[in-house]
PDB file of C-alpha atoms in Angstrom:
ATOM      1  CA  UNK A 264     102.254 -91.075  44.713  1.00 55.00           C
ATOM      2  CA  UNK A 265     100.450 -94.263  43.013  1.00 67.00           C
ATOM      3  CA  UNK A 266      98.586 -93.913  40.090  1.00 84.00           C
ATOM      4  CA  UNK A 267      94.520 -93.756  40.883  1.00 87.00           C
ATOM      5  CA  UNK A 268      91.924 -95.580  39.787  1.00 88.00           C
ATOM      6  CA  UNK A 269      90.471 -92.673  37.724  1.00 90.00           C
ATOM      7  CA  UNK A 270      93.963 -92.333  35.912  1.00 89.00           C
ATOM      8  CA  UNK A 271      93.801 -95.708  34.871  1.00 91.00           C
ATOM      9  CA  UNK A 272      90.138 -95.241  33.312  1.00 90.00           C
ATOM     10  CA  UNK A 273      91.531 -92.204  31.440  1.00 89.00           C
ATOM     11  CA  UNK A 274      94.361 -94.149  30.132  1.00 90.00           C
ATOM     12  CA  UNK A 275      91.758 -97.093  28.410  1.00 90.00           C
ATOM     13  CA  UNK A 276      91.700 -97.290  24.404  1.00 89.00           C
ATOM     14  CA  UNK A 277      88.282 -97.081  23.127  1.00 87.00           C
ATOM     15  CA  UNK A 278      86.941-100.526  22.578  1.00 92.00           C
ATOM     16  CA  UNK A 279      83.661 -99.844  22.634  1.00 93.00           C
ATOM     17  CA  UNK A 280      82.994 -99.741  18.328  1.00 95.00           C
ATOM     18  CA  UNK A 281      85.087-102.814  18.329  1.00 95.00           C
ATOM     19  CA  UNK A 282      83.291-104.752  21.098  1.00 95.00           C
ATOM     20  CA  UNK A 283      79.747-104.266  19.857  1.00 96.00           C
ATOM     21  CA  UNK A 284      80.648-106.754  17.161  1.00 95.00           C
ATOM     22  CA  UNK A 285      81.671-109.490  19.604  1.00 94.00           C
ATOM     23  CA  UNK A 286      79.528-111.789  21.056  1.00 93.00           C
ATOM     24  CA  UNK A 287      81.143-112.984  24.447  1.00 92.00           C
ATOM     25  CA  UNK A 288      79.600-115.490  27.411  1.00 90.00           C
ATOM     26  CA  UNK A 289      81.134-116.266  30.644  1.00 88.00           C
ATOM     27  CA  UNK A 290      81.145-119.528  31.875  1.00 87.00           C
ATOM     28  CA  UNK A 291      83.819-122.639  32.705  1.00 84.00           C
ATOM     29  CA  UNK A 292      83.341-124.246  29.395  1.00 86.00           C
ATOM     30  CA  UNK A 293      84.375-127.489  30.991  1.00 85.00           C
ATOM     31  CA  UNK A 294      88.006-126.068  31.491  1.00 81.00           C
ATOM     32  CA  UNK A 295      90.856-126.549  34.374  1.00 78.00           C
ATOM     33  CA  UNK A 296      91.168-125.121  36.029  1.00 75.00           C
ATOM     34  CA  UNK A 297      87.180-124.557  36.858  1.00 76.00           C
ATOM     35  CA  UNK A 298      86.769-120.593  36.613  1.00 77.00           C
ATOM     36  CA  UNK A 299      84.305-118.434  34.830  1.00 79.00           C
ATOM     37  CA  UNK A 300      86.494-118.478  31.314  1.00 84.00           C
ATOM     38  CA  UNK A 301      85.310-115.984  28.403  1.00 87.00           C
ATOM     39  CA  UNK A 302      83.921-117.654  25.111  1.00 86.00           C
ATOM     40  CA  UNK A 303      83.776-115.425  22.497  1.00 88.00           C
ATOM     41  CA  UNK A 304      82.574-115.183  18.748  1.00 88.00           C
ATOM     42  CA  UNK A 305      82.061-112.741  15.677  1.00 90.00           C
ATOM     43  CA  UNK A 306      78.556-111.193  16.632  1.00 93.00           C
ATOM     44  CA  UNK A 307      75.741-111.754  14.447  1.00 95.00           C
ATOM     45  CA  UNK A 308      72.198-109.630  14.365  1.00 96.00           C
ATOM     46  CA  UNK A 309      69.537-112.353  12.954  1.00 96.00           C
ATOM     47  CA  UNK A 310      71.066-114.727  10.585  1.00 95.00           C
ATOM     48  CA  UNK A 311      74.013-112.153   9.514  1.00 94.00           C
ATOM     49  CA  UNK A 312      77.338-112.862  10.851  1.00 92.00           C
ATOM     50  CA  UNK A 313      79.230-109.102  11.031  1.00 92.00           C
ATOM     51  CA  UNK A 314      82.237-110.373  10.126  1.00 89.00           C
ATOM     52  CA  UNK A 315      83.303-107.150   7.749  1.00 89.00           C
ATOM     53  CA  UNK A 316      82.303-104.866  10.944  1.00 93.00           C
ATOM     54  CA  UNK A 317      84.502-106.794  13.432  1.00 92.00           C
ATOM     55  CA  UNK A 318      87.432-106.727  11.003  1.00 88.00           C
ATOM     56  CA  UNK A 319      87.329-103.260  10.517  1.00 90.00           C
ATOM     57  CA  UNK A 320      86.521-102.006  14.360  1.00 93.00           C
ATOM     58  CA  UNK A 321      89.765-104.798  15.111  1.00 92.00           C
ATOM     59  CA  UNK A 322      91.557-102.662  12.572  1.00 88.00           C
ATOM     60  CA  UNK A 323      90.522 -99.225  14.024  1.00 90.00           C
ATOM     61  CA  UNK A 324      92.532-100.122  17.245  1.00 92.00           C
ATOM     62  CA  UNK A 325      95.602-100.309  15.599  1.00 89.00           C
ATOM     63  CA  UNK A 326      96.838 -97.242  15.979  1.00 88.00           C
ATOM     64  CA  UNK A 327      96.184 -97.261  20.117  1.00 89.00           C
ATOM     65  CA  UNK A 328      97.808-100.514  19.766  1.00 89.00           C
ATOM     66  CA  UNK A 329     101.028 -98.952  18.815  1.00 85.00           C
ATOM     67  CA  UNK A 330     101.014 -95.551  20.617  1.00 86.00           C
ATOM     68  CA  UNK A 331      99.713 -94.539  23.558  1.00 84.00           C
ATOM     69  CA  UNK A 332      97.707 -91.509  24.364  1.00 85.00           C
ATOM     70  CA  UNK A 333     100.859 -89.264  24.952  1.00 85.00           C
ATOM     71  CA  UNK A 334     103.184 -90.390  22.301  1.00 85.00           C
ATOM     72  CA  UNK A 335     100.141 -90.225  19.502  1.00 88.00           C
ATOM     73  CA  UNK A 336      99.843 -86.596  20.836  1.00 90.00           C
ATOM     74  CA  UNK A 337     103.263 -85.639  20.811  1.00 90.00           C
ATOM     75  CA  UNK A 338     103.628 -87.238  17.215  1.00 90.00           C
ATOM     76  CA  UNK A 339     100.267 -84.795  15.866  1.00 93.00           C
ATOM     77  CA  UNK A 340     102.023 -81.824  17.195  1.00 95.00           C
ATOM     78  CA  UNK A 341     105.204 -82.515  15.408  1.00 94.00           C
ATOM     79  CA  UNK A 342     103.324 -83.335  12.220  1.00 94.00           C
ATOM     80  CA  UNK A 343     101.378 -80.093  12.742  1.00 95.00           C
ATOM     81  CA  UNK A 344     104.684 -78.021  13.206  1.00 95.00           C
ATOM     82  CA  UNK A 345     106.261 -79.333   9.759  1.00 94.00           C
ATOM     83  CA  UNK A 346     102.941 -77.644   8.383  1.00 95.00           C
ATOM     84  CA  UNK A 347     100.217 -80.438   8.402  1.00 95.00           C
ATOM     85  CA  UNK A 348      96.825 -79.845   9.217  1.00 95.00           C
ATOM     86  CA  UNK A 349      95.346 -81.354  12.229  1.00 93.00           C
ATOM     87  CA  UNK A 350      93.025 -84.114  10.173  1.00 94.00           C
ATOM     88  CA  UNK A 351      96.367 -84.451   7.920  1.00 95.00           C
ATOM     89  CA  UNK A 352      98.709 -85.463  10.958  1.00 93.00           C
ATOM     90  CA  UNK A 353      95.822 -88.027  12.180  1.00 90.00           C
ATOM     91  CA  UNK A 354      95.719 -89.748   9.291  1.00 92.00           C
ATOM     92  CA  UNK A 355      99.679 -89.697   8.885  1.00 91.00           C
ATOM     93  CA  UNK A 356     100.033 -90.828  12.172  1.00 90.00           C
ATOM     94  CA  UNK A 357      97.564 -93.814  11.022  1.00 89.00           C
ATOM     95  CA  UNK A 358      99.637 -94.344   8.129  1.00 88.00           C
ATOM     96  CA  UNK A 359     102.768 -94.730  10.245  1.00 86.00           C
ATOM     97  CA  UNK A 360     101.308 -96.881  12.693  1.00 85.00           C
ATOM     98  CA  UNK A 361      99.937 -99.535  10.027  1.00 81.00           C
ATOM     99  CA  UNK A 362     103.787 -99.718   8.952  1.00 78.00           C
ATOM    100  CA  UNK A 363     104.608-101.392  11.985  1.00 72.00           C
ATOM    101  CA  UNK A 364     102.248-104.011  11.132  1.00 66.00           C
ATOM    102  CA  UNK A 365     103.939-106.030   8.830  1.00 59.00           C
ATOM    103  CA  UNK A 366     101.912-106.956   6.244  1.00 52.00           C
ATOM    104  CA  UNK A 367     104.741-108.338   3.148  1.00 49.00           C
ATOM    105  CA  UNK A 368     104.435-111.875   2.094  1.00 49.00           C
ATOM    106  CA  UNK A 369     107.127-113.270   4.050  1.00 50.00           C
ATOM    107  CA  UNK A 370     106.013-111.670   7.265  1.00 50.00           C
ATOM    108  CA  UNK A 371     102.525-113.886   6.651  1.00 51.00           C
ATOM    109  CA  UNK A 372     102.974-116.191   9.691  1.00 45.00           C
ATOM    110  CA  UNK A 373     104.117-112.790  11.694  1.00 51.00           C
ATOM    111  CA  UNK A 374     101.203-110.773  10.707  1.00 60.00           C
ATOM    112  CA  UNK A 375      98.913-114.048  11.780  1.00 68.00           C
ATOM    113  CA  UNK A 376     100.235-113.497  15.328  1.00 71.00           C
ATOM    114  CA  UNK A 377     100.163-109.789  15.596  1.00 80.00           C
ATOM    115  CA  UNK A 378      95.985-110.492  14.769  1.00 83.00           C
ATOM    116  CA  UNK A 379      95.982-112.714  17.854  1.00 85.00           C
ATOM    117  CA  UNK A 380      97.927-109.526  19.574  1.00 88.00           C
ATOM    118  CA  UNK A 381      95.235-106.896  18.654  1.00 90.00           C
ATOM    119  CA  UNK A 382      92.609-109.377  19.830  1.00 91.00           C
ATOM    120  CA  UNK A 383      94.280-109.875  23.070  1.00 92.00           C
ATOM    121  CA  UNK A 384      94.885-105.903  23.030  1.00 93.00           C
ATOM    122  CA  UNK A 385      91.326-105.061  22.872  1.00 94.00           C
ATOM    123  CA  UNK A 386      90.118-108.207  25.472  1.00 93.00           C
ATOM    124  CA  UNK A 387      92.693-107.390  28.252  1.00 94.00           C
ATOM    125  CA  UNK A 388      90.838-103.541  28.201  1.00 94.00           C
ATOM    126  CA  UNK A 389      87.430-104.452  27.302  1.00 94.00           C
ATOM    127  CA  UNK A 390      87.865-107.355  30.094  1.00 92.00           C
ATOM    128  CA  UNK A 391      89.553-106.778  33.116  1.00 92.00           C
ATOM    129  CA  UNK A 392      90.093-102.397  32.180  1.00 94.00           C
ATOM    130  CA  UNK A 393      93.919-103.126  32.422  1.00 94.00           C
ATOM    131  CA  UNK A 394      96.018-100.691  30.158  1.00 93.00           C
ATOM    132  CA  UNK A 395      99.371-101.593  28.215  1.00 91.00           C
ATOM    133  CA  UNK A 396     102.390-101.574  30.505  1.00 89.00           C
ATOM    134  CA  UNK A 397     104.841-101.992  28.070  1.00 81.00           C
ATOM    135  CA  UNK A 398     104.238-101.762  24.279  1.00 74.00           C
ATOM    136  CA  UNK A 399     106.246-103.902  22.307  1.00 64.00           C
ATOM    137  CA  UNK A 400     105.187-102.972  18.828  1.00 58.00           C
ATOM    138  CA  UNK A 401     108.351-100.186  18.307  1.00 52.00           C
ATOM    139  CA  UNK A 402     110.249-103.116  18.759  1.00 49.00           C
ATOM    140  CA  UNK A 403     109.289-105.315  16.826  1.00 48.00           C
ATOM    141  CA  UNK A 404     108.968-103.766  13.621  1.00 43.00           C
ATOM    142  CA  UNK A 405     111.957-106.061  12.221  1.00 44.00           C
ATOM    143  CA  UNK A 406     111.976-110.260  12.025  1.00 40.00           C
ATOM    144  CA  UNK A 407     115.906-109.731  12.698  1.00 40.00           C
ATOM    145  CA  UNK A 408     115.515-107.826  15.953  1.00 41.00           C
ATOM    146  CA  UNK A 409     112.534-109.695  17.080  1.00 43.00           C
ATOM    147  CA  UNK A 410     111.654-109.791  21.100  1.00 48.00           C
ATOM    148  CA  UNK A 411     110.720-112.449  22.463  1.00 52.00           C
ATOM    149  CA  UNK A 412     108.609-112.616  25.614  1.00 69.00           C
ATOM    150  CA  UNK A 413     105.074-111.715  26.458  1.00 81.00           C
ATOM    151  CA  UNK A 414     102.730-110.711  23.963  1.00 87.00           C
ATOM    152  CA  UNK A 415     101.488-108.066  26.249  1.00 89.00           C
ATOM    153  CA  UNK A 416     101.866-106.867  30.023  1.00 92.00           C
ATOM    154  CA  UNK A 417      99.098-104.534  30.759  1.00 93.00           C
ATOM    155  CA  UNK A 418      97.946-102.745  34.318  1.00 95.00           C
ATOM    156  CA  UNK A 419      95.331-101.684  36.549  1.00 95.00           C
ATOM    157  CA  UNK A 420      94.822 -99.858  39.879  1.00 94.00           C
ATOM    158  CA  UNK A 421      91.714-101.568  41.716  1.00 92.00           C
ATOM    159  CA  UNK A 422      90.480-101.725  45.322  1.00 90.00           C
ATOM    160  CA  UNK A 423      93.554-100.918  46.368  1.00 91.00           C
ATOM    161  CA  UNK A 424      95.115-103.524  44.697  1.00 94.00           C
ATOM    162  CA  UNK A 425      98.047-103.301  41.933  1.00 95.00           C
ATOM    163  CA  UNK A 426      97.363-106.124  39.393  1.00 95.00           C
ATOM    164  CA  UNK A 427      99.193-106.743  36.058  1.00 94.00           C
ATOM    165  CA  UNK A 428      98.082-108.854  33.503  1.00 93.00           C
ATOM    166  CA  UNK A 429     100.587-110.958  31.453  1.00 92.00           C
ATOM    167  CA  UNK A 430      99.194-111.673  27.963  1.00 90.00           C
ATOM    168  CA  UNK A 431     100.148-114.171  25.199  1.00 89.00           C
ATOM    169  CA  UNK A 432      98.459-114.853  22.217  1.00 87.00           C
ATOM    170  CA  UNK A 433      98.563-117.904  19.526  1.00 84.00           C
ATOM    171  CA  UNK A 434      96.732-117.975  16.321  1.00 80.00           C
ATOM    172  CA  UNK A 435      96.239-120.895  14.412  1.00 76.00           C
ATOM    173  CA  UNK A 436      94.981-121.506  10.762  1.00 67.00           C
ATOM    174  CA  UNK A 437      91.786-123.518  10.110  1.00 59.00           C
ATOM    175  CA  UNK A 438      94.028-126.882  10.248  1.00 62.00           C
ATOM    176  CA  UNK A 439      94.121-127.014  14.016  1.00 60.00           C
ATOM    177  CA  UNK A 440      94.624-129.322  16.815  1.00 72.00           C
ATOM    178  CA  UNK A 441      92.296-128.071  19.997  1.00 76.00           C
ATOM    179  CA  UNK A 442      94.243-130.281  22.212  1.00 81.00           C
ATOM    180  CA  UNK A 443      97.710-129.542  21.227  1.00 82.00           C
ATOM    181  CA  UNK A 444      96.752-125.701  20.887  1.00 81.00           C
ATOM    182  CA  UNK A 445      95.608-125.856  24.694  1.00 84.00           C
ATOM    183  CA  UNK A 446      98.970-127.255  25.915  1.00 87.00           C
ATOM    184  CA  UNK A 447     101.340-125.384  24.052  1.00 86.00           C
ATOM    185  CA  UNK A 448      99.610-122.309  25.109  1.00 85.00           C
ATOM    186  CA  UNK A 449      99.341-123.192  28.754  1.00 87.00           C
ATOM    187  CA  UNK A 450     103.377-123.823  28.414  1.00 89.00           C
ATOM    188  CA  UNK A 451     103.852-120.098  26.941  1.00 89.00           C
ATOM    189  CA  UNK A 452     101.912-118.524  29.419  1.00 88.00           C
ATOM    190  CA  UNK A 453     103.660-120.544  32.352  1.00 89.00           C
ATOM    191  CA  UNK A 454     106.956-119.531  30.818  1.00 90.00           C
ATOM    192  CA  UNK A 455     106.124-115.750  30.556  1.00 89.00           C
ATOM    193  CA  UNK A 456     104.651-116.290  34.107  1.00 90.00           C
ATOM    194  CA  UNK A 457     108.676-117.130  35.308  1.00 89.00           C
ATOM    195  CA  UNK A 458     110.104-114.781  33.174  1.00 88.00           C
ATOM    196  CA  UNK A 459     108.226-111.450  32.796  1.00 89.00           C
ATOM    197  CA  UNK A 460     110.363-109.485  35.527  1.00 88.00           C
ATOM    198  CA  UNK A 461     113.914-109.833  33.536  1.00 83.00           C
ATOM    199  CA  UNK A 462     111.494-109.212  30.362  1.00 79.00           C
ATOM    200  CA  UNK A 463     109.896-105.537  31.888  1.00 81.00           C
ATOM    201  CA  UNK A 464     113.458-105.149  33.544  1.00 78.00           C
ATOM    202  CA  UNK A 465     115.051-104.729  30.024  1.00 74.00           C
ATOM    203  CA  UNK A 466     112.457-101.665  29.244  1.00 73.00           C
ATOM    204  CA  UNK A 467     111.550-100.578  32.367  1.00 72.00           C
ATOM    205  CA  UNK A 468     114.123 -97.225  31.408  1.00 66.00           C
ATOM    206  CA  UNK A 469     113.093 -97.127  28.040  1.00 64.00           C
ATOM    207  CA  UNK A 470     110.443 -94.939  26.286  1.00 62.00           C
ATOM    208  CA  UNK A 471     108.503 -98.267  25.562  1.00 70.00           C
ATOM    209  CA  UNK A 472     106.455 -97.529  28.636  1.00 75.00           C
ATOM    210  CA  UNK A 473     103.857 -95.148  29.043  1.00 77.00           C
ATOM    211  CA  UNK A 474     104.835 -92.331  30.934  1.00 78.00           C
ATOM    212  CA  UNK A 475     102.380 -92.617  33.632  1.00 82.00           C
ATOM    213  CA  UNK A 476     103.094 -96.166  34.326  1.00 88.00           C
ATOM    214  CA  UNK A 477     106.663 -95.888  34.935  1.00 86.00           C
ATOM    215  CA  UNK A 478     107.116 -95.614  38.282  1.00 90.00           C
ATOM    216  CA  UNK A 479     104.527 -98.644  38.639  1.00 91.00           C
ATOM    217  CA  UNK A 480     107.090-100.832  36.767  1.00 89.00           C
ATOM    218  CA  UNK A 481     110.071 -99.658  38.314  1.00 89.00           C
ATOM    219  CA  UNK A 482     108.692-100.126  41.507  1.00 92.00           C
ATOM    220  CA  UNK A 483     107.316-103.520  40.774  1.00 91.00           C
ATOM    221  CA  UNK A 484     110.671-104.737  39.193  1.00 88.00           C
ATOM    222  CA  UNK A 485     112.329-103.120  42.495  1.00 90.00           C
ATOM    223  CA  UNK A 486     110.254-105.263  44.555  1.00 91.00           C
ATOM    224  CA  UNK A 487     108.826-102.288  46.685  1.00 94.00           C
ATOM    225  CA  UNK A 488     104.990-102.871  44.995  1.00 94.00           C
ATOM    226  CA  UNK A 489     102.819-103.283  47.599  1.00 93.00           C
ATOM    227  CA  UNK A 490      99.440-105.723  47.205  1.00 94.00           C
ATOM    228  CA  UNK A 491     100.656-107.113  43.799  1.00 94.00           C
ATOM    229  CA  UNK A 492      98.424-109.652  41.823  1.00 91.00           C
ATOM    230  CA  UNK A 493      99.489-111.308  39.236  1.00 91.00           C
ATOM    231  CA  UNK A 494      97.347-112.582  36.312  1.00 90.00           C
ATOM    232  CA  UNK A 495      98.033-114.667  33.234  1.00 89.00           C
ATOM    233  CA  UNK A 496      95.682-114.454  30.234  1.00 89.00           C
ATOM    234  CA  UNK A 497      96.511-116.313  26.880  1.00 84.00           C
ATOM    235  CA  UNK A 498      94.514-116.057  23.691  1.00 87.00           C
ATOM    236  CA  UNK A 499      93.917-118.922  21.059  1.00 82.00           C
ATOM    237  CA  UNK A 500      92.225-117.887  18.089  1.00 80.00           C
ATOM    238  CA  UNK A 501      91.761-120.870  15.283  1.00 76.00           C
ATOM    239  CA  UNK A 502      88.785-120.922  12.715  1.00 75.00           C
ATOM    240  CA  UNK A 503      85.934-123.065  13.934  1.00 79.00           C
ATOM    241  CA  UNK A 504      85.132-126.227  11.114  1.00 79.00           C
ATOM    242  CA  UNK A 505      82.021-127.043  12.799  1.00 83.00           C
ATOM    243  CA  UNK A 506      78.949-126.177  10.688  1.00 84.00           C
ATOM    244  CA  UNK A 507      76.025-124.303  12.474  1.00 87.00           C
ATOM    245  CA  UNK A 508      72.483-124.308  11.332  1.00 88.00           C
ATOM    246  CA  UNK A 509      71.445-121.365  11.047  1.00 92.00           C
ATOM    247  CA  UNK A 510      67.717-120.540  12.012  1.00 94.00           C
ATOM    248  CA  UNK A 511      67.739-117.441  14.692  1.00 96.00           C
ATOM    249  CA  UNK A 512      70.711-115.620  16.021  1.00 96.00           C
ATOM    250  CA  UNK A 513      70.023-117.240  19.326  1.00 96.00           C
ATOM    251  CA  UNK A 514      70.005-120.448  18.545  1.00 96.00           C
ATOM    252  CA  UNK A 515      73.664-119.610  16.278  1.00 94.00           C
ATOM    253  CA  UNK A 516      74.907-118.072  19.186  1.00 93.00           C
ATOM    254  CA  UNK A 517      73.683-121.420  21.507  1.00 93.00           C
ATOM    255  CA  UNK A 518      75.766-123.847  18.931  1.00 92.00           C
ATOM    256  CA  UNK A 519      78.526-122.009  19.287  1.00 89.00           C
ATOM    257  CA  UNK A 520      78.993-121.790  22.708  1.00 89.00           C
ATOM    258  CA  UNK A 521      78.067-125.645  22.733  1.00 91.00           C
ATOM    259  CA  UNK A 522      80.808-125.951  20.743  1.00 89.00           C
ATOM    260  CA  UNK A 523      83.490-124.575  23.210  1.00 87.00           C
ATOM    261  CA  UNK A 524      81.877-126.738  25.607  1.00 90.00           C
ATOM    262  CA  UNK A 525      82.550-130.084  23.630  1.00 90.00           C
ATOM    263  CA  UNK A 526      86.639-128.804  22.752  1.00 88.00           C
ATOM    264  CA  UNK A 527      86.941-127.804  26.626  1.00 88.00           C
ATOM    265  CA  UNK A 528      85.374-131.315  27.673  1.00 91.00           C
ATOM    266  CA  UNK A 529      87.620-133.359  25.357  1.00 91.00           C
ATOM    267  CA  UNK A 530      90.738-131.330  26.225  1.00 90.00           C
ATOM    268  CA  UNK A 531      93.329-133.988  27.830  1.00 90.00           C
ATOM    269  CA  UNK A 532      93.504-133.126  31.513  1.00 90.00           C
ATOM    270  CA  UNK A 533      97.435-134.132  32.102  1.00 89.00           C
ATOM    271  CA  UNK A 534      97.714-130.145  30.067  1.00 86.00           C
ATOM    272  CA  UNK A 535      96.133-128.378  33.116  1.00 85.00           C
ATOM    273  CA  UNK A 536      98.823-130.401  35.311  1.00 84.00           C
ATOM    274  CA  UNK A 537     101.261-128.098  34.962  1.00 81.00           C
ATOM    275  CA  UNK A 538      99.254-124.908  36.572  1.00 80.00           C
ATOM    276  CA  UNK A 539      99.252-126.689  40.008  1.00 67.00           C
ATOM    277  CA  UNK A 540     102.820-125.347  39.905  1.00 61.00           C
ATOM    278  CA  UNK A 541     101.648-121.743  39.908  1.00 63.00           C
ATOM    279  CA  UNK A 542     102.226-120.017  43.384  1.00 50.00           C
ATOM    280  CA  UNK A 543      98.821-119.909  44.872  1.00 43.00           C
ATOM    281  CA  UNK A 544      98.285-116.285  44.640  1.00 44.00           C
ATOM    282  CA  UNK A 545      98.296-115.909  40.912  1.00 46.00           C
ATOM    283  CA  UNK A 546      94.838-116.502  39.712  1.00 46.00           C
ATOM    284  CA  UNK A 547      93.827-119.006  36.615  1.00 45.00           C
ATOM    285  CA  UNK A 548      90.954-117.905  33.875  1.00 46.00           C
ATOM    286  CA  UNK A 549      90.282-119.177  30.277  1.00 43.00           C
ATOM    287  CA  UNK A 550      89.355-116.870  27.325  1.00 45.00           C
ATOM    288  CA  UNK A 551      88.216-118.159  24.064  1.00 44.00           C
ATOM    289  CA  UNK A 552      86.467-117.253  21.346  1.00 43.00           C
ATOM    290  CA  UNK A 553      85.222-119.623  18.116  1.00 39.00           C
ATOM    291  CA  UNK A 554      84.099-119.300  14.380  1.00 39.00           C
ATOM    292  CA  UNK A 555      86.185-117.083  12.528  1.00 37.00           C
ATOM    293  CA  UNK A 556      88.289-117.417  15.772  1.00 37.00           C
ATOM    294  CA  UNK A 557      88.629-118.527  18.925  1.00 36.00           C
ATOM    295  CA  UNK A 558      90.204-117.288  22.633  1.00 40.00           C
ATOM    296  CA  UNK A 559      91.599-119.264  24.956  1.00 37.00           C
ATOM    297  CA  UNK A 560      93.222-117.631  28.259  1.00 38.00           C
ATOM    298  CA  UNK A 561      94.596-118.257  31.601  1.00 41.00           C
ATOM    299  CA  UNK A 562      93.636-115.519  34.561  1.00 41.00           C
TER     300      UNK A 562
END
């Protein structure tokens, strides 16, 4: 029997806390190709840019970011039976979850990346109310037995449609190139795009997918999915060096935005060539977000 719409909302993370600190408008942003794309930034409330609040929601989600509902509650009730209180086994179950996201100095570059994950995490629920597919984070917890493939492959159930949403994220330090950023990730995307079924068919037996999804993905990889979409969404975070004056929170939140506008406009248009090869059915969007950082996506 396929999964319902109202199993789907149930299975959502909570990105509510997180999402009230981000500031997010919905236009084309002078991208290819010409969708509504998401531009996104820090929020601010007057002058005061809630950069501490957004860092610590982002952080929050962590721990939904590396278990799902089940496998968090099946981990509580373990901790619980080797004598642990029930706030005790949240907070170890916290603990364990943050050691999965490497944080040593020579992980720096892989930590970077696993930001632009969480971001893309929270956006691909708080956007399109798709849930994680397959979770990658229990395997990646090493550089030596690092996956490669899609950042995330999340799910959802709507009018009567199955649609999964390939995700791939790229962060990038202050000392950016917009143009060369927008290419290289329109190539990754592409390249999941091709390669996503061998990817899921590797796990699709596994315990990296959430129970209630499993039949989705083995029927999907089986080819007996019925009304499949497919949908790619990439997100580029970089650190805006464009100074804003700043007299209301309006007129911040104006700049910005203007700002996307002017890096989508000067974006060389040979980089959008490439999604013309995309079968027709698989739909095209563009996510970004500026300041501290900022979202770029295909849908």
């Amino acid at each position: 029997m396929p999964i319902t719409e109202t199993e789907i909302e149930k299975l959502i993370s909570c990105t509510k806390m997180f999402m009230n600190h981000v500031h997010f408008v919905q236009q084309s942003f002078n991208l290819l190709p010409d969708n509504k794309h998401y531009g996104t930034c820090i929020n601010y409330v007057d002058l005061q840019e809630y950069r501490d609040e957004f860092c610590n929601e982002l952080v929050n989600t962590i721990s939904e970011w590396v278990y799902s509902q089940k496998k968090a509650a099946e981990v509580i009730d373990i901790m619980i039976g080797e004598g642990r209180s029930f706030q005790n086994a949240h907070n170890t179950l916290t603990t364990e979850a943050f050691k999965k996201f490497r944080n040593h100095s020579t992980d720096k570059l892989l930590v970077q990346g696993q930001f632009g994950e969480l971001l893309l995490f929270n956006f691909l629920q708080s956007f399109f109310k798709s849930v994680p597919l397959l979770r990658k984070m229990p395997i990646t917890t090493s550089v030596e037995m690092e996956r490669f493939g899609a950042d995330a492959i999340h799910y959802n159930y709507s009018g009567a449609k199955n649609l999964f949403y390939l995700g791939e994220a790229k962060t990038y330090s202050s000392k950016y190139k917009f143009d060369t950023a927008i290419e290289d990730a329109i190539g990754s995307i592409l390249k999941t795009y091709k390669e996503h079924r061998k990817e899921l068919g590797r796990y699709v037996y596994d315990s990296f997918i959430d129970d209630a999804l499993i039949e989705v993905a083995k029927d999907y990889k089986n080819g007996t999915l019925k009304d499949v979409e497919l949908h790619l969404v990439s997100v580029i975070t970089y650190c805006e060096n464009k100074k804003i004056e700043k007299k209301s929170e309006n007129q911040i939140k104006e700049d910005i935005i203007k700002i996307i506008e002017e890096r989508g406009k000067a974006v060389d248009r040979k980089h959008f060539d490439s999604i013309d090869k995309v079968e027709k059915t698989v739909k095209l969007t563009m996510l970004f977000r500026s300041k501290l950082t900022i979202s770029f996506g295909l849908n």
